[in-house]
Amino acid sequence: MKQFITTMPTMKEIEQWIFRKLQEEFAKAMKRVLETLDQQILEQRDRTRFRAKEQKETGVNTVFGTVRFKRWLFQDRQTGEYVYLLDRMLQFEGRGKVSPHLEETAIAFASQGPSYRDSARRLEQLLGYNVLSHQAIRQKLLERAEQPMNAVKRRPARVLFVEVDGLYTKLQRSKRRGMENEIAVVHEGWEKNGKRMQLKNKQYYLHTGKGDFWEGFGDFLAERYEMDENTWLVVNGDGAPWIGECTSYFHQCVYQLDRFHVARELKRFVGHLPKVWETLRRSLAKQDATTLLAAVENVSEQEVPEENRTDWEQYKSFLKRHQKHLEDYRKTLQAQGIDTSGMRPMGSAEAQMRIFAKRTKRGGYSWSVRGVRAVLRTIMRMKETGVVEWTEEEHGGKQPASRQGVNMRKLLKQVTREARGCVDGMMRILQGPKQSSTTGMALKALRGY
């Protein structure tokens, strides 16, 4: 009994052993499936167009390890090019060596951070073998992020809510120390998900063009929503001049000053005055601009710390200029006959920015312009759809060849009757490179019997 106990494997060893066995069985099953599909293509292809050349072995890394299998190489008599019809059917570039699912997993890890190296280590720890280097993961993320997105069906919109903010990131190997990434989050309101409220149908916009932010954003909205003269925009921002210009671009637009930023600044100036701060906090929560400004005016200069007095006077002037932007936007919509039931106060911009800042600013990293935009796009697409897939045409562009959809009916010959034994069917050994082998020659000698 003592010997049995001392040689008993640990829970970790059992788990690792079973996982390795599962990887081996997955590789065998995947190999059988792929080679069976390839055999069906071989037998049902359009023989007048595709000539079977030879079988070649290839390998692909998957989430369960490396899978090695053979597939037929064909020559397209119409174009003269050599193709693997299996790759076309699976919409997979066989020379890529990485399965689409594994590639998406690597990109998802990289978008969550904290670094590409950490993503490579996590993949290796999870799968038990070195899958991709950190440079390969970075390159795949860049390639995916720069592919066009799926075309989306335009949605009708009466009121659209827009949270706008800028995310500052440091740059590497550049004359500029950093850049501000202008980001907008668009949604159609709020809906209940269990006990929590969530934004409905979120869409993300990252401004990368050379033109004005709002011009590019307008094109973005036109691609995704059926907008007309009755569509209203409610824009929430921190008061930056470029954000406030939204009202000059859109006629039916209400601009809101973000309450999180206002509360943060007010607390910096009067947080040491409990009664004053409580009055300001309640007025801001109720979006009562008149009471808020009156309470601000009642704060004497002597009550503010000396090092903040100059900034305090400037901030009071800022709040006066934005008084109408502190009012509840629902009043404006109600005056236009719009039902505002279910609408809530704006203010999720900062929470959205934290998601991007967690990846781009944590750890003190600096970025190339291309790199930071690729990471931001990847995070946005994952937040929108839950995957990191870019495949469809957009703005007249074409999909990459390895991603194009294939109509297999045009490649395969339609089977009109079942094969009856070896006479009507095909014996591979009599058609392939082994037809001159001993077995092949023996079978040929049996012709006529």
Tab-separated table of C-alpha atoms in Angstrom:
chain	number	residue	atom	x	y	z
A	1	MET	CA	0.000	0.000	0.000
A	2	LYS	CA	2.860	2.347	0.858
A	3	GLN	CA	4.541	1.681	-2.499
A	4	PHE	CA	1.251	2.296	-4.335
A	5	ILE	CA	0.760	5.645	-2.578
A	6	THR	CA	4.303	6.869	-3.199
A	7	THR	CA	4.101	6.103	-6.934
A	8	MET	CA	0.651	7.623	-7.384
A	9	PRO	CA	0.811	10.540	-9.900
A	10	THR	CA	-0.270	13.967	-8.761
A	11	MET	CA	-3.446	15.685	-9.962
A	12	LYS	CA	-1.337	17.993	-12.143
A	13	GLU	CA	0.468	15.047	-13.772
A	14	ILE	CA	-2.815	13.262	-14.491
A	15	GLU	CA	-4.306	16.391	-16.027
A	16	GLN	CA	-1.234	16.993	-18.181
A	17	TRP	CA	-1.128	13.357	-19.345
A	18	ILE	CA	-4.808	13.321	-20.313
A	19	PHE	CA	-4.486	16.658	-22.108
A	20	ARG	CA	-1.538	15.346	-24.165
A	21	LYS	CA	-3.526	12.212	-25.047
A	22	LEU	CA	-6.453	14.366	-26.118
A	23	GLN	CA	-4.092	16.371	-28.316
A	24	GLU	CA	-2.876	13.176	-29.986
A	25	GLU	CA	-6.439	11.929	-30.605
A	26	PHE	CA	-7.494	15.348	-31.925
A	27	ALA	CA	-4.595	15.345	-34.380
A	28	LYS	CA	-5.566	11.882	-35.633
A	29	ALA	CA	-9.232	12.826	-35.991
A	30	MET	CA	-8.411	16.115	-37.722
A	31	LYS	CA	-6.091	14.314	-40.124
A	32	ARG	CA	-8.829	11.797	-41.030
A	33	VAL	CA	-11.425	14.522	-41.573
A	34	LEU	CA	-9.186	16.653	-43.787
A	35	GLU	CA	-7.948	13.756	-45.889
A	36	THR	CA	-11.504	12.422	-46.296
A	37	LEU	CA	-12.687	15.818	-47.534
A	38	ASP	CA	-9.728	16.000	-49.900
A	39	GLN	CA	-10.556	12.527	-51.267
A	40	GLN	CA	-14.141	13.596	-51.928
A	41	ILE	CA	-12.884	16.618	-53.834
A	42	LEU	CA	-10.549	14.393	-55.840
A	43	GLU	CA	-13.390	12.085	-56.866
A	44	GLN	CA	-16.036	14.742	-57.521
A	45	ARG	CA	-13.975	17.515	-59.056
A	46	ASP	CA	-14.587	18.811	-62.556
A	47	ARG	CA	-12.050	16.610	-64.357
A	48	THR	CA	-12.236	18.697	-67.529
A	49	ARG	CA	-10.877	21.658	-65.594
A	50	PHE	CA	-8.719	20.309	-62.753
A	51	ARG	CA	-5.959	17.768	-63.339
A	52	ALA	CA	-4.643	15.890	-60.299
A	53	LYS	CA	-0.904	16.501	-60.051
A	54	GLU	CA	0.368	14.915	-56.831
A	55	GLN	CA	-0.233	14.562	-53.116
A	56	LYS	CA	1.800	16.700	-50.751
A	57	GLU	CA	2.076	16.602	-46.992
A	58	THR	CA	1.685	19.735	-44.928
A	59	GLY	CA	1.347	20.618	-41.278
A	60	VAL	CA	-0.754	23.153	-39.424
A	61	ASN	CA	-0.521	24.292	-35.820
A	62	THR	CA	-3.857	24.131	-33.979
A	63	VAL	CA	-5.039	24.635	-30.407
A	64	PHE	CA	-4.474	20.898	-29.938
A	65	GLY	CA	-1.004	20.729	-31.402
A	66	THR	CA	0.430	20.187	-34.875
A	67	VAL	CA	-1.701	18.255	-37.377
A	68	ARG	CA	0.054	16.731	-40.399
A	69	PHE	CA	-1.996	15.557	-43.388
A	70	LYS	CA	-1.781	15.023	-47.145
A	71	ARG	CA	-3.776	16.867	-49.758
A	72	TRP	CA	-3.907	16.823	-53.560
A	73	LEU	CA	-2.356	19.498	-55.720
A	74	PHE	CA	-4.360	20.252	-58.868
A	75	GLN	CA	-3.603	22.166	-62.031
A	76	ASP	CA	-6.333	24.488	-63.253
A	77	ARG	CA	-6.424	23.945	-67.018
A	78	GLN	CA	-8.200	27.290	-67.526
A	79	THR	CA	-5.605	29.445	-65.784
A	80	GLY	CA	-2.596	27.147	-65.687
A	81	GLU	CA	-2.072	27.747	-61.966
A	82	TYR	CA	-1.596	25.040	-59.351
A	83	VAL	CA	-4.149	25.019	-56.541
A	84	TYR	CA	-5.158	23.027	-53.488
A	85	LEU	CA	-8.936	22.696	-53.775
A	86	LEU	CA	-9.177	21.621	-50.135
A	87	ASP	CA	-7.708	24.958	-49.048
A	88	ARG	CA	-10.241	26.780	-51.207
A	89	MET	CA	-13.146	24.830	-49.782
A	90	LEU	CA	-12.020	25.423	-46.200
A	91	GLN	CA	-11.209	29.094	-46.944
A	92	PHE	CA	-7.800	28.519	-45.409
A	93	GLU	CA	-4.323	29.232	-46.712
A	94	GLY	CA	-2.590	25.906	-46.138
A	95	ARG	CA	0.866	27.470	-46.298
A	96	GLY	CA	-0.003	29.650	-43.316
A	97	LYS	CA	0.943	26.884	-40.842
A	98	VAL	CA	-1.464	28.305	-38.232
A	99	SER	CA	-5.148	27.390	-38.008
A	100	PRO	CA	-7.656	30.292	-38.063
A	101	HIS	CA	-8.915	29.433	-34.578
A	102	LEU	CA	-5.412	29.418	-33.123
A	103	GLU	CA	-4.630	32.675	-34.913
A	104	GLU	CA	-7.730	34.322	-33.442
A	105	THR	CA	-6.824	33.046	-29.980
A	106	ALA	CA	-3.328	34.516	-30.272
A	107	ILE	CA	-4.695	37.868	-31.451
A	108	ALA	CA	-7.252	37.904	-28.624
A	109	PHE	CA	-4.476	37.315	-26.070
A	110	ALA	CA	-2.386	40.081	-27.661
A	111	SER	CA	-5.263	42.577	-27.569
A	112	GLN	CA	-5.764	41.931	-23.857
A	113	GLY	CA	-2.085	42.463	-23.109
A	114	PRO	CA	0.004	43.284	-21.323
A	115	SER	CA	2.441	42.541	-24.177
A	116	TYR	CA	3.054	40.386	-27.232
A	117	ARG	CA	5.729	38.427	-25.368
A	118	ASP	CA	3.286	37.642	-22.582
A	119	SER	CA	0.733	36.456	-25.157
A	120	ALA	CA	3.298	34.065	-26.659
A	121	ARG	CA	4.161	32.716	-23.193
A	122	ARG	CA	0.498	32.203	-22.316
A	123	LEU	CA	-0.123	30.276	-25.524
A	124	GLU	CA	2.883	28.073	-24.871
A	125	GLN	CA	1.803	27.432	-21.288
A	126	LEU	CA	-1.760	26.611	-22.365
A	127	LEU	CA	-0.955	24.322	-25.304
A	128	GLY	CA	2.292	22.797	-24.119
A	129	TYR	CA	4.447	23.766	-27.091
A	130	ASN	CA	5.921	26.913	-28.626
A	131	VAL	CA	3.182	28.002	-31.015
A	132	LEU	CA	4.063	31.500	-32.250
A	133	SER	CA	6.800	33.969	-31.426
A	134	HIS	CA	5.831	37.388	-30.136
A	135	GLN	CA	6.948	38.928	-33.454
A	136	ALA	CA	4.659	36.548	-35.369
A	137	ILE	CA	1.708	37.393	-33.115
A	138	ARG	CA	2.313	41.109	-33.611
A	139	GLN	CA	2.496	40.698	-37.395
A	140	LYS	CA	-0.724	38.691	-37.524
A	141	LEU	CA	-2.523	41.277	-35.390
A	142	LEU	CA	-1.346	44.066	-37.716
A	143	GLU	CA	-2.457	42.133	-40.802
A	144	ARG	CA	-5.876	41.343	-39.369
A	145	ALA	CA	-6.465	44.892	-38.139
A	146	GLU	CA	-5.712	46.350	-41.560
A	147	GLN	CA	-8.084	44.049	-43.408
A	148	PRO	CA	-11.507	45.529	-44.269
A	149	MET	CA	-14.379	44.745	-41.950
A	150	ASN	CA	-17.567	42.863	-42.734
A	151	ALA	CA	-20.208	45.012	-44.366
A	152	VAL	CA	-22.977	45.741	-41.851
A	153	LYS	CA	-26.670	46.154	-42.461
A	154	ARG	CA	-27.783	49.734	-41.935
A	155	ARG	CA	-30.129	50.202	-39.003
A	156	PRO	CA	-32.916	52.765	-38.616
A	157	ALA	CA	-32.138	55.395	-35.999
A	158	ARG	CA	-34.243	58.091	-34.307
A	159	VAL	CA	-31.765	58.965	-31.553
A	160	LEU	CA	-28.098	57.968	-31.429
A	161	PHE	CA	-25.957	58.384	-28.325
A	162	VAL	CA	-22.275	59.161	-28.820
A	163	GLU	CA	-19.527	59.034	-26.195
A	164	VAL	CA	-16.400	60.824	-27.447
A	165	ASP	CA	-12.963	61.075	-25.890
A	166	GLY	CA	-9.281	61.151	-26.768
A	167	LEU	CA	-6.732	58.550	-25.688
A	168	TYR	CA	-3.154	59.785	-25.478
A	169	THR	CA	-0.426	57.239	-26.209
A	170	LYS	CA	3.346	57.625	-26.336
A	171	LEU	CA	5.145	57.097	-29.625
A	172	GLN	CA	8.444	55.366	-30.326
A	173	ARG	CA	11.034	56.370	-32.923
A	174	SER	CA	9.074	59.511	-33.779
A	175	LYS	CA	9.647	63.251	-33.584
A	176	ARG	CA	6.394	63.482	-31.665
A	177	ARG	CA	6.394	62.326	-28.062
A	178	GLY	CA	2.859	61.064	-28.352
A	179	MET	CA	-0.463	61.249	-30.178
A	180	GLU	CA	-4.118	61.537	-29.257
A	181	ASN	CA	-6.340	58.806	-30.638
A	182	GLU	CA	-9.806	60.247	-31.199
A	183	ILE	CA	-12.432	57.619	-30.378
A	184	ALA	CA	-16.235	57.576	-30.443
A	185	VAL	CA	-18.605	54.943	-29.076
A	186	VAL	CA	-22.086	54.986	-30.625
A	187	HIS	CA	-25.091	53.183	-29.171
A	188	GLU	CA	-28.863	53.191	-29.514
A	189	GLY	CA	-29.777	53.463	-25.850
A	190	TRP	CA	-29.854	51.153	-22.862
A	191	GLU	CA	-31.202	47.667	-22.288
A	192	LYS	CA	-31.366	45.415	-19.280
A	193	ASN	CA	-29.115	42.359	-19.141
A	194	GLY	CA	-30.013	40.473	-16.003
A	195	LYS	CA	-29.638	42.917	-13.146
A	196	ARG	CA	-27.341	45.223	-15.077
A	197	MET	CA	-27.923	47.850	-17.731
A	198	GLN	CA	-25.834	47.745	-20.875
A	199	LEU	CA	-25.433	49.877	-23.982
A	200	LYS	CA	-27.517	48.702	-26.927
A	201	ASN	CA	-25.758	47.812	-30.202
A	202	LYS	CA	-22.414	49.491	-29.522
A	203	GLN	CA	-20.324	50.600	-32.498
A	204	TYR	CA	-16.781	51.982	-32.272
A	205	TYR	CA	-15.100	54.584	-34.419
A	206	LEU	CA	-11.348	55.314	-34.457
A	207	HIS	CA	-10.386	58.370	-36.470
A	208	THR	CA	-7.387	57.565	-38.652
A	209	GLY	CA	-7.937	59.851	-41.634
A	210	LYS	CA	-6.222	63.161	-42.330
A	211	GLY	CA	-9.478	65.119	-42.381
A	212	ASP	CA	-11.602	66.440	-39.553
A	213	PHE	CA	-12.842	63.982	-36.921
A	214	TRP	CA	-16.517	64.837	-37.343
A	215	GLU	CA	-16.401	64.529	-41.124
A	216	GLY	CA	-14.977	61.026	-40.845
A	217	PHE	CA	-17.464	60.186	-38.109
A	218	GLY	CA	-20.336	61.385	-40.285
A	219	ASP	CA	-19.278	58.957	-43.030
A	220	PHE	CA	-19.067	56.213	-40.398
A	221	LEU	CA	-22.647	56.885	-39.270
A	222	ALA	CA	-23.954	56.993	-42.843
A	223	GLU	CA	-22.517	53.513	-43.475
A	224	ARG	CA	-24.200	51.973	-40.455
A	225	TYR	CA	-27.448	53.866	-39.895
A	226	GLU	CA	-30.390	55.058	-41.967
A	227	MET	CA	-30.168	58.699	-40.938
A	228	ASP	CA	-32.377	61.565	-42.097
A	229	GLU	CA	-33.345	65.078	-40.981
A	230	ASN	CA	-35.282	63.604	-38.022
A	231	THR	CA	-32.314	61.720	-36.532
A	232	TRP	CA	-30.900	63.239	-33.346
A	233	LEU	CA	-27.398	62.847	-31.939
A	234	VAL	CA	-26.656	63.155	-28.241
A	235	VAL	CA	-22.907	63.695	-27.846
A	236	ASN	CA	-21.154	63.399	-24.493
A	237	GLY	CA	-17.607	64.745	-24.084
A	238	ASP	CA	-15.139	66.266	-21.651
A	239	GLY	CA	-15.316	69.805	-23.061
A	240	ALA	CA	-12.355	69.608	-25.420
A	241	PRO	CA	-12.802	72.163	-28.260
A	242	TRP	CA	-12.664	69.510	-31.016
A	243	ILE	CA	-15.497	67.579	-29.349
A	244	GLY	CA	-17.681	70.651	-28.925
A	245	GLU	CA	-17.578	71.261	-32.688
A	246	CYS	CA	-20.153	68.468	-33.142
A	247	THR	CA	-23.037	70.972	-33.052
A	248	SER	CA	-21.655	72.788	-36.095
A	249	TYR	CA	-21.536	69.556	-38.126
A	250	PHE	CA	-24.922	68.074	-37.183
A	251	HIS	CA	-28.088	70.192	-37.034
A	252	GLN	CA	-30.044	67.851	-34.760
A	253	CYS	CA	-27.375	67.516	-32.087
A	254	VAL	CA	-27.325	67.944	-28.306
A	255	TYR	CA	-23.921	68.309	-26.684
A	256	GLN	CA	-23.509	67.156	-23.066
A	257	LEU	CA	-20.591	67.928	-20.776
A	258	ASP	CA	-19.398	64.672	-19.258
A	259	ARG	CA	-20.359	64.613	-15.582
A	260	PHE	CA	-17.450	62.389	-14.571
A	261	HIS	CA	-14.894	64.947	-15.716
A	262	VAL	CA	-16.848	67.845	-14.161
A	263	ALA	CA	-17.141	66.036	-10.829
A	264	ARG	CA	-13.440	65.162	-10.836
A	265	GLU	CA	-12.417	68.802	-11.387
A	266	LEU	CA	-14.862	70.184	-8.825
A	267	LYS	CA	-13.653	67.751	-6.186
A	268	ARG	CA	-10.074	68.830	-6.859
A	269	PHE	CA	-11.001	72.423	-6.029
A	270	VAL	CA	-13.614	72.085	-3.238
A	271	GLY	CA	-13.297	68.485	-2.058
A	272	HIS	CA	-12.011	69.789	1.281
A	273	LEU	CA	-15.333	71.626	1.822
A	274	PRO	CA	-17.824	68.800	2.620
A	275	LYS	CA	-21.038	70.866	2.515
A	276	VAL	CA	-20.113	72.670	-0.677
A	277	TRP	CA	-18.995	69.488	-2.357
A	278	GLU	CA	-22.216	67.684	-1.408
A	279	THR	CA	-24.328	70.517	-2.873
A	280	LEU	CA	-22.350	70.460	-6.090
A	281	ARG	CA	-22.464	66.675	-6.313
A	282	ARG	CA	-26.250	66.548	-5.935
A	283	SER	CA	-26.807	69.366	-8.433
A	284	LEU	CA	-24.596	67.592	-10.944
A	285	ALA	CA	-26.410	64.286	-10.404
A	286	LYS	CA	-29.752	66.005	-11.071
A	287	GLN	CA	-28.237	67.878	-14.038
A	288	ASP	CA	-29.455	71.138	-12.492
A	289	ALA	CA	-27.081	73.634	-14.103
A	290	THR	CA	-28.608	76.711	-12.442
A	291	THR	CA	-28.162	75.400	-8.889
A	292	LEU	CA	-24.712	74.091	-9.746
A	293	LEU	CA	-23.439	77.430	-11.055
A	294	ALA	CA	-24.991	79.302	-8.120
A	295	ALA	CA	-23.154	77.041	-5.674
A	296	VAL	CA	-19.923	77.526	-7.629
A	297	GLU	CA	-20.282	81.319	-7.445
A	298	ASN	CA	-20.794	81.152	-3.676
A	299	VAL	CA	-17.347	79.631	-3.180
A	300	SER	CA	-15.027	82.498	-2.273
A	301	GLU	CA	-11.473	82.678	-3.561
A	302	GLN	CA	-10.116	82.311	-0.002
A	303	GLU	CA	-11.823	78.924	0.412
A	304	VAL	CA	-9.849	77.448	-2.476
A	305	PRO	CA	-6.221	76.344	-1.850
A	306	GLU	CA	-3.827	79.084	-2.954
A	307	GLU	CA	-2.068	76.917	-5.574
A	308	ASN	CA	-5.447	76.241	-7.275
A	309	ARG	CA	-6.966	79.739	-7.266
A	310	THR	CA	-5.931	80.706	-10.789
A	311	ASP	CA	-7.198	77.418	-12.194
A	312	TRP	CA	-10.419	77.812	-10.188
A	313	GLU	CA	-11.290	81.117	-11.829
A	314	GLN	CA	-10.620	79.654	-15.260
A	315	TYR	CA	-12.756	76.606	-14.514
A	316	LYS	CA	-15.655	78.758	-13.319
A	317	SER	CA	-15.544	80.594	-16.634
A	318	PHE	CA	-15.457	77.248	-18.428
A	319	LEU	CA	-18.620	76.075	-16.607
A	320	LYS	CA	-20.449	79.334	-17.402
A	321	ARG	CA	-19.674	78.915	-21.115
A	322	HIS	CA	-21.006	75.372	-20.980
A	323	GLN	CA	-24.082	75.991	-18.845
A	324	LYS	CA	-26.498	74.707	-21.499
A	325	HIS	CA	-24.330	71.617	-21.930
A	326	LEU	CA	-24.881	70.753	-18.261
A	327	GLU	CA	-28.663	70.549	-18.693
A	328	ASP	CA	-30.483	67.246	-19.145
A	329	TYR	CA	-30.564	66.370	-22.861
A	330	ARG	CA	-33.936	64.676	-22.381
A	331	LYS	CA	-35.637	68.047	-22.031
A	332	THR	CA	-34.540	68.997	-25.544
A	333	LEU	CA	-35.724	65.693	-26.980
A	334	GLN	CA	-39.066	65.915	-25.175
A	335	ALA	CA	-39.618	69.385	-26.665
A	336	GLN	CA	-39.213	67.740	-30.094
A	337	GLY	CA	-41.900	65.176	-29.287
A	338	ILE	CA	-39.500	62.274	-28.711
A	339	ASP	CA	-40.357	59.670	-26.094
A	340	THR	CA	-37.475	59.637	-23.603
A	341	SER	CA	-38.696	56.798	-21.397
A	342	GLY	CA	-35.851	54.345	-20.899
A	343	MET	CA	-33.191	56.965	-21.651
A	344	ARG	CA	-30.558	57.467	-18.985
A	345	PRO	CA	-27.954	60.148	-18.210
A	346	MET	CA	-24.853	60.009	-20.385
A	347	GLY	CA	-21.447	59.278	-18.936
A	348	SER	CA	-19.819	56.014	-20.039
A	349	ALA	CA	-17.006	57.648	-22.033
A	350	GLU	CA	-14.415	57.277	-19.300
A	351	ALA	CA	-15.332	53.640	-18.671
A	352	GLN	CA	-14.905	52.897	-22.381
A	353	MET	CA	-11.513	54.648	-22.469
A	354	ARG	CA	-10.253	52.573	-19.550
A	355	ILE	CA	-10.643	49.442	-21.678
A	356	PHE	CA	-8.289	50.844	-24.318
A	357	ALA	CA	-5.937	52.490	-21.829
A	358	LYS	CA	-5.471	49.214	-19.965
A	359	ARG	CA	-3.799	47.717	-23.035
A	360	THR	CA	-2.032	50.739	-24.525
A	361	LYS	CA	-0.835	52.646	-21.454
A	362	ARG	CA	-0.227	49.986	-18.815
A	363	GLY	CA	3.430	49.149	-18.341
A	364	GLY	CA	4.714	52.404	-19.820
A	365	TYR	CA	4.825	51.109	-23.400
A	366	SER	CA	5.427	53.358	-26.380
A	367	TRP	CA	3.986	52.544	-29.782
A	368	SER	CA	4.291	53.069	-33.481
A	369	VAL	CA	1.282	54.792	-35.052
A	370	ARG	CA	0.474	51.650	-37.014
A	371	GLY	CA	0.819	49.428	-33.950
A	372	VAL	CA	-1.408	51.380	-31.576
A	373	ARG	CA	-4.130	51.772	-34.191
A	374	ALA	CA	-4.055	48.046	-34.922
A	375	VAL	CA	-4.452	47.173	-31.240
A	376	LEU	CA	-7.297	49.668	-30.775
A	377	ARG	CA	-9.112	48.354	-33.858
A	378	THR	CA	-8.740	44.783	-32.631
A	379	ILE	CA	-10.177	45.607	-29.207
A	380	MET	CA	-13.065	47.478	-30.831
A	381	ARG	CA	-13.981	44.592	-33.130
A	382	MET	CA	-13.877	42.129	-30.262
A	383	LYS	CA	-16.139	44.377	-28.197
A	384	GLU	CA	-18.581	44.695	-31.084
A	385	THR	CA	-18.746	41.100	-32.284
A	386	GLY	CA	-16.815	38.967	-29.800
A	387	VAL	CA	-14.406	37.767	-32.547
A	388	VAL	CA	-11.502	39.224	-34.465
A	389	GLU	CA	-12.712	38.403	-37.964
A	390	TRP	CA	-12.180	40.711	-40.968
A	391	THR	CA	-13.315	39.124	-44.212
A	392	GLU	CA	-15.872	40.976	-46.301
A	393	GLU	CA	-15.547	43.660	-48.947
A	394	GLU	CA	-15.673	47.273	-47.869
A	395	HIS	CA	-15.627	50.460	-49.952
A	396	GLY	CA	-15.131	48.468	-53.149
A	397	GLY	CA	-12.003	46.693	-51.912
A	398	LYS	CA	-11.430	42.991	-52.434
A	399	GLN	CA	-10.893	40.288	-49.898
A	400	PRO	CA	-7.514	38.604	-49.640
A	401	ALA	CA	-7.354	35.532	-51.880
A	402	SER	CA	-7.099	33.158	-48.938
A	403	ARG	CA	-10.309	34.583	-47.461
A	404	GLN	CA	-12.579	34.679	-50.495
A	405	GLY	CA	-15.705	32.584	-50.431
A	406	VAL	CA	-15.740	29.714	-52.926
A	407	ASN	CA	-18.722	28.260	-54.750
A	408	MET	CA	-17.790	24.590	-54.604
A	409	ARG	CA	-20.505	23.656	-57.104
A	410	LYS	CA	-18.384	25.323	-59.769
A	411	LEU	CA	-15.331	23.308	-58.785
A	412	LEU	CA	-16.869	19.870	-58.293
A	413	LYS	CA	-18.652	17.749	-60.834
A	414	GLN	CA	-22.206	16.928	-59.836
A	415	VAL	CA	-22.634	13.244	-59.006
A	416	THR	CA	-25.640	12.002	-60.987
A	417	ARG	CA	-25.334	8.285	-60.203
A	418	GLU	CA	-23.639	6.065	-57.674
A	419	ALA	CA	-20.465	4.181	-58.614
A	420	ARG	CA	-20.866	0.409	-59.003
A	421	GLY	CA	-17.730	-1.366	-57.870
A	422	CYS	CA	-14.231	-0.946	-59.303
A	423	VAL	CA	-15.335	-1.063	-62.932
A	424	ASP	CA	-17.319	2.188	-62.755
A	425	GLY	CA	-15.322	3.615	-59.899
A	426	MET	CA	-11.665	4.527	-59.604
A	427	MET	CA	-8.785	2.694	-57.941
A	428	ARG	CA	-6.298	5.312	-56.786
A	429	ILE	CA	-3.319	3.006	-57.128
A	430	LEU	CA	-4.005	2.722	-60.898
A	431	GLN	CA	-4.130	6.521	-61.309
A	432	GLY	CA	-1.442	7.836	-58.984
A	433	PRO	CA	2.370	7.686	-58.905
A	434	LYS	CA	2.278	4.113	-57.490
A	435	GLN	CA	0.675	2.606	-60.604
A	436	SER	CA	4.102	1.225	-61.605
A	437	SER	CA	4.643	-0.513	-58.280
A	438	THR	CA	4.452	-4.296	-57.918
A	439	THR	CA	0.832	-4.135	-56.728
A	440	GLY	CA	-0.116	-1.696	-59.458
A	441	MET	CA	1.394	-3.832	-62.197
A	442	ALA	CA	-0.331	-6.930	-60.794
A	443	LEU	CA	-3.723	-5.199	-60.855
A	444	LYS	CA	-3.170	-4.015	-64.422
A	445	ALA	CA	-2.416	-7.591	-65.446
A	446	LEU	CA	-5.871	-8.620	-64.219
A	447	ARG	CA	-7.625	-6.470	-66.817
A	448	GLY	CA	-10.169	-8.414	-68.782
A	449	TYR	CA	-10.742	-11.067	-66.143
